[in-house]
Amino acid sequence: MRKTLLAANWKMNKTAAEAISWLNDFYGMAAEKAAEKDLVEVAVCAPFTALYALYQERQRLGAVMGLGAQNIFWQEKGAFTGEISAAMLQEFQTKYVICGHSERRVLLQESSEMVSRKCGAAVNAGMTPIICVGESISVRRGGLLRQWLEAQLYESLSFWDNQQEIVVAYEPVWAIGTKQAATTADAQEACGYIRQILRERAGDIADDIRILYGGGVTPENISGLLICDDVDGALVGGSSLDAAAFDKIVMAAVE
Ligand code: 13P
């Protein structure tokens, strides 16, 4: 059984004070209670400064929401200005690390080889990478969706020994930031390809790997995405910044 995971990706949004305020709002809502009952898994991937604030506030409240980072560096420590290590993230019980988001692949030229090294650092420290893959509109229009996903996954997974826990997020670049998610059919097609590719690589283990959909998820469209056989949750950007909207998204997964 794959437990549904709803992960918020706040990107470069929210100060530490804003994160604390969000968590206090969210804590009183239905989603936190559903997560306490283990009906669904919820995580927030926050900026590093907000992550520390969330860690402390979560302890104070006794909240169960998981914490995630949006980046990691593959070296343990040293002269790597601006980077963050696995040990630094572990210090505040970070469970997930988003690796290879398209915004980093495009804006910062992060290659799949770099993504794989980052994922390797995360799993070696006992964290679970959320590995993002997804095509541009020109790749889709060119009929190259499966090949694209295969190449991105193949290279981003070179660290993987087929045993460590991973999460894959299918994020079509053309849907990100639009509030207009892929259709149910498009999401299922791509997530189905991803599971096939994982099966070719790791056999039946592919059935245990959670595949999230991300890009334009809202409280209105989440239910249509979660009915897909191969969609096991969502990675939510803009709609997660408002605690009430994210609560609705989580509750759609419980209902
Ligand atoms: P939006 O939900 O804002 O489209 O962002 C999706 C995303 O990039 C999540 O990682």
Tab-separated table of N, CA and C in Angstrom, residues 43-131:
chain	number	residue	atom	x	y	z
A	43	ALA	N	3.665	16.854	4.420
A	43	ALA	CA	5.003	17.408	4.662
A	43	ALA	C	5.084	18.810	4.083
A	44	VAL	N	5.924	19.618	4.677
A	44	VAL	CA	6.154	20.971	4.153
A	44	VAL	C	7.637	21.128	3.832
A	45	CYS	N	7.921	21.423	2.572
A	45	CYS	CA	9.297	21.671	2.140
A	45	CYS	C	9.490	23.193	2.125
A	46	ALA	N	10.203	23.667	3.114
A	46	ALA	CA	10.288	25.105	3.378
A	46	ALA	C	11.696	25.621	3.109
A	47	PRO	N	11.857	26.939	2.961
A	47	PRO	CA	13.208	27.510	2.914
A	47	PRO	C	13.957	27.154	4.209
A	48	PHE	N	15.271	27.127	4.156
A	48	PHE	CA	16.053	26.643	5.306
A	48	PHE	C	15.749	27.408	6.597
A	49	THR	N	15.643	28.708	6.509
A	49	THR	CA	15.411	29.500	7.730
A	49	THR	C	14.026	29.185	8.306
A	50	ALA	N	13.039	29.033	7.438
A	50	ALA	CA	11.690	28.703	7.898
A	50	ALA	C	11.638	27.265	8.410
A	51	LEU	N	12.475	26.413	7.840
A	51	LEU	CA	12.512	24.999	8.259
A	51	LEU	C	12.901	24.893	9.733
A	52	TYR	N	13.875	25.672	10.111
A	52	TYR	CA	14.316	25.649	11.508
A	52	TYR	C	13.200	26.151	12.420
A	53	ALA	N	12.544	27.210	11.981
A	53	ALA	CA	11.431	27.758	12.776
A	53	ALA	C	10.292	26.739	12.877
A	54	LEU	N	10.003	26.053	11.771
A	54	LEU	CA	8.927	25.049	11.765
A	54	LEU	C	9.263	23.880	12.679
A	55	TYR	N	10.517	23.503	12.661
A	55	TYR	CA	10.968	22.392	13.508
A	55	TYR	C	10.694	22.707	14.981
A	56	GLN	N	11.062	23.907	15.384
A	56	GLN	CA	10.861	24.286	16.787
A	56	GLN	C	9.366	24.393	17.129
A	57	GLU	N	8.612	25.005	16.221
A	57	GLU	CA	7.191	25.217	16.487
A	57	GLU	C	6.426	23.890	16.456
A	58	ARG	N	6.845	23.009	15.574
A	58	ARG	CA	6.205	21.691	15.505
A	58	ARG	C	6.385	20.943	16.828
A	59	GLN	N	7.577	21.040	17.382
A	59	GLN	CA	7.832	20.399	18.687
A	59	GLN	C	6.965	21.015	19.773
A	60	ARG	N	6.873	22.329	19.750
A	60	ARG	CA	6.097	23.037	20.774
A	60	ARG	C	4.623	22.619	20.720
A	61	LEU	N	4.109	22.500	19.465
A	61	LEU	CA	2.695	22.167	19.300
A	61	LEU	C	2.424	20.668	19.419
A	62	GLY	N	3.440	19.865	19.130
A	62	GLY	CA	3.228	18.413	19.036
A	62	GLY	C	2.593	18.030	17.712
A	63	ALA	N	2.862	18.776	16.670
A	63	ALA	CA	2.285	18.508	15.343
A	63	ALA	C	3.022	17.333	14.674
A	64	VAL	N	2.312	16.622	13.773
A	64	VAL	CA	2.921	15.452	13.134
A	64	VAL	C	3.452	15.743	11.722
A	65	MET	N	3.089	16.895	11.206
A	65	MET	CA	3.497	17.249	9.835
A	65	MET	C	5.017	17.046	9.629
A	66	GLY	N	5.365	16.415	8.515
A	66	GLY	CA	6.775	16.172	8.231
A	66	GLY	C	7.454	17.415	7.663
A	67	LEU	N	8.776	17.431	7.753
A	67	LEU	CA	9.524	18.575	7.231
A	67	LEU	C	10.377	18.152	6.039
A	68	GLY	N	10.471	19.040	5.084
A	68	GLY	CA	11.305	18.770	3.919
A	68	GLY	C	12.114	20.002	3.535
A	69	ALA	N	13.270	19.749	2.923
A	69	ALA	CA	14.103	20.845	2.403
A	69	ALA	C	13.919	20.915	0.888
A	70	GLN	N	14.431	21.960	0.308
A	70	GLN	CA	14.291	22.140	-1.149
A	70	GLN	C	15.609	21.946	-1.885
A	71	ASN	N	16.649	21.626	-1.129
A	71	ASN	CA	17.956	21.446	-1.748
A	71	ASN	C	18.898	20.820	-0.726
A	72	ILE	N	19.997	20.265	-1.223
A	72	ILE	CA	21.038	19.668	-0.373
A	72	ILE	C	22.306	19.650	-1.213
A	73	PHE	N	23.465	19.618	-0.569
A	73	PHE	CA	24.713	19.461	-1.330
A	73	PHE	C	25.300	18.087	-1.023
A	74	TRP	N	26.059	17.549	-1.970
A	74	TRP	CA	26.507	16.160	-1.826
A	74	TRP	C	27.739	15.990	-0.947
A	75	GLN	N	28.472	17.075	-0.691
A	75	GLN	CA	29.646	16.937	0.194
A	75	GLN	C	29.218	17.055	1.656
A	76	GLU	N	29.991	16.443	2.533
A	76	GLU	CA	29.614	16.452	3.958
A	76	GLU	C	29.827	17.799	4.609
A	77	LYS	N	30.942	18.460	4.275
A	77	LYS	CA	31.222	19.791	4.814
A	77	LYS	C	32.393	20.384	4.041
A	78	GLY	N	32.682	21.661	4.285
A	78	GLY	CA	33.874	22.240	3.666
A	78	GLY	C	33.595	23.529	2.947
A	79	ALA	N	34.472	23.857	2.011
A	79	ALA	CA	34.451	25.154	1.336
A	79	ALA	C	33.477	25.126	0.160
A	80	PHE	N	32.193	25.187	0.474
A	80	PHE	CA	31.139	25.158	-0.557
A	80	PHE	C	30.147	26.269	-0.228
A	81	THR	N	30.561	27.490	-0.513
A	81	THR	CA	29.807	28.667	-0.103
A	81	THR	C	28.359	28.605	-0.568
A	82	GLY	N	27.469	28.810	0.384
A	82	GLY	CA	26.045	28.874	0.051
A	82	GLY	C	25.334	27.542	0.040
A	83	GLU	N	26.061	26.456	0.192
A	83	GLU	CA	25.420	25.136	0.134
A	83	GLU	C	25.039	24.659	1.536
A	84	ILE	N	24.259	23.590	1.580
A	84	ILE	CA	23.801	23.047	2.870
A	84	ILE	C	24.005	21.539	2.874
A	85	SER	N	24.430	21.014	4.024
A	85	SER	CA	24.778	19.583	4.083
A	85	SER	C	23.646	18.754	4.666
A	86	ALA	N	23.772	17.449	4.479
A	86	ALA	CA	22.783	16.509	5.037
A	86	ALA	C	22.726	16.634	6.553
A	87	ALA	N	23.886	16.730	7.203
A	87	ALA	CA	23.894	16.801	8.676
A	87	ALA	C	23.166	18.048	9.170
A	88	MET	N	23.323	19.148	8.433
A	88	MET	CA	22.639	20.391	8.837
A	88	MET	C	21.123	20.223	8.753
A	89	LEU	N	20.670	19.487	7.746
A	89	LEU	CA	19.223	19.269	7.589
A	89	LEU	C	18.702	18.261	8.607
A	90	GLN	N	19.510	17.258	8.865
A	90	GLN	CA	19.089	16.226	9.824
A	90	GLN	C	18.934	16.783	11.221
A	91	GLU	N	19.694	17.832	11.499
A	91	GLU	CA	19.684	18.391	12.856
A	91	GLU	C	18.270	18.801	13.261
A	92	PHE	N	17.452	19.176	12.265
A	92	PHE	CA	16.069	19.465	12.629
A	92	PHE	C	15.085	18.497	11.950
A	93	GLN	N	15.465	17.230	11.991
A	93	GLN	CA	14.570	16.121	11.612
A	93	GLN	C	13.907	16.312	10.254
A	94	THR	N	14.683	16.743	9.298
A	94	THR	CA	14.164	16.876	7.940
A	94	THR	C	13.995	15.478	7.343
A	95	LYS	N	12.814	15.201	6.840
A	95	LYS	CA	12.551	13.860	6.319
A	95	LYS	C	12.734	13.787	4.805
A	96	TYR	N	12.299	14.839	4.126
A	96	TYR	CA	12.337	14.836	2.662
A	96	TYR	C	13.270	15.919	2.125
A	97	VAL	N	13.806	15.691	0.947
A	97	VAL	CA	14.578	16.729	0.265
A	97	VAL	C	14.146	16.736	-1.200
A	98	ILE	N	13.636	17.854	-1.660
A	98	ILE	CA	13.296	17.982	-3.079
A	98	ILE	C	14.608	18.070	-3.866
A	99	CYS	N	14.765	17.218	-4.851
A	99	CYS	CA	15.987	17.229	-5.672
A	99	CYS	C	15.582	17.343	-7.143
A	100	GLY	N	16.222	18.262	-7.848
A	100	GLY	CA	16.003	18.349	-9.294
A	100	GLY	C	14.714	19.031	-9.697
A	101	HIS	N	14.246	19.967	-8.874
A	101	HIS	CA	13.071	20.731	-9.317
A	101	HIS	C	13.402	21.460	-10.621
A	102	SER	N	12.425	21.578	-11.494
A	102	SER	CA	12.713	22.178	-12.814
A	102	SER	C	13.203	23.619	-12.678
A	103	GLU	N	12.767	24.305	-11.610
A	103	GLU	CA	13.259	25.684	-11.446
A	103	GLU	C	14.771	25.691	-11.225
A	104	ARG	N	15.292	24.698	-10.550
A	104	ARG	CA	16.739	24.608	-10.351
A	104	ARG	C	17.423	24.049	-11.608
A	105	ARG	N	16.775	23.106	-12.262
A	105	ARG	CA	17.375	22.557	-13.488
A	105	ARG	C	17.509	23.659	-14.543
A	106	VAL	N	16.467	24.511	-14.642
A	106	VAL	CA	16.475	25.531	-15.701
A	106	VAL	C	17.262	26.776	-15.276
A	107	LEU	N	16.946	27.332	-14.095
A	107	LEU	CA	17.554	28.608	-13.699
A	107	LEU	C	19.006	28.458	-13.262
A	108	LEU	N	19.347	27.311	-12.670
A	108	LEU	CA	20.685	27.141	-12.090
A	108	LEU	C	21.478	26.037	-12.783
A	109	GLN	N	20.957	25.612	-13.929
A	109	GLN	CA	21.647	24.582	-14.736
A	109	GLN	C	22.005	23.335	-13.937
A	110	GLU	N	21.104	22.922	-13.045
A	110	GLU	CA	21.365	21.708	-12.287
A	110	GLU	C	21.138	20.510	-13.211
A	111	SER	N	22.165	19.689	-13.375
A	111	SER	CA	22.052	18.544	-14.291
A	111	SER	C	21.518	17.325	-13.537
A	112	SER	N	21.087	16.325	-14.303
A	112	SER	CA	20.611	15.096	-13.668
A	112	SER	C	21.736	14.411	-12.904
A	113	GLU	N	22.971	14.589	-13.365
A	113	GLU	CA	24.101	14.002	-12.628
A	113	GLU	C	24.221	14.658	-11.244
A	114	MET	N	24.072	15.975	-11.205
A	114	MET	CA	24.101	16.676	-9.912
A	114	MET	C	22.920	16.232	-9.043
A	115	VAL	N	21.769	16.084	-9.681
A	115	VAL	CA	20.571	15.666	-8.944
A	115	VAL	C	20.819	14.310	-8.288
A	116	SER	N	21.419	13.406	-9.032
A	116	SER	CA	21.690	12.073	-8.500
A	116	SER	C	22.635	12.144	-7.300
A	117	ARG	N	23.647	12.987	-7.392
A	117	ARG	CA	24.594	13.105	-6.260
A	117	ARG	C	23.895	13.677	-5.035
A	118	LYS	N	23.010	14.615	-5.266
A	118	LYS	CA	22.255	15.202	-4.142
A	118	LYS	C	21.349	14.144	-3.499
A	119	CYS	N	20.668	13.372	-4.344
A	119	CYS	CA	19.792	12.313	-3.830
A	119	CYS	C	20.615	11.323	-3.017
A	120	GLY	N	21.806	11.002	-3.523
A	120	GLY	CA	22.685	10.059	-2.816
A	120	GLY	C	23.033	10.581	-1.426
A	121	ALA	N	23.331	11.870	-1.315
A	121	ALA	CA	23.655	12.461	-0.004
A	121	ALA	C	22.446	12.363	0.920
A	122	ALA	N	21.259	12.580	0.377
A	122	ALA	CA	20.039	12.527	1.197
A	122	ALA	C	19.809	11.103	1.713
A	123	VAL	N	19.852	10.111	0.830
A	123	VAL	CA	19.553	8.738	1.286
A	123	VAL	C	20.639	8.219	2.232
A	124	ASN	N	21.879	8.598	1.990
A	124	ASN	CA	22.944	8.144	2.895
A	124	ASN	C	22.741	8.664	4.307
A	125	ALA	N	22.034	9.779	4.419
A	125	ALA	CA	21.775	10.367	5.737
A	125	ALA	C	20.396	9.951	6.257
A	126	GLY	N	19.730	9.038	5.556
A	126	GLY	CA	18.433	8.541	6.035
A	126	GLY	C	17.248	9.417	5.655
A	127	MET	N	17.459	10.350	4.737
A	127	MET	CA	16.339	11.181	4.277
A	127	MET	C	15.827	10.633	2.933
A	128	THR	N	14.637	11.066	2.563
A	128	THR	CA	14.026	10.568	1.326
A	128	THR	C	13.997	11.674	0.281
A	129	PRO	N	14.659	11.471	-0.852
A	129	PRO	CA	14.591	12.503	-1.888
A	129	PRO	C	13.245	12.476	-2.615
A	130	ILE	N	12.733	13.644	-2.910
A	130	ILE	CA	11.575	13.770	-3.810
A	130	ILE	C	12.171	14.233	-5.137
A	131	ILE	N	12.292	13.298	-6.064
A	131	ILE	CA	13.044	13.556	-7.299
A	131	ILE	C	12.071	14.063	-8.364
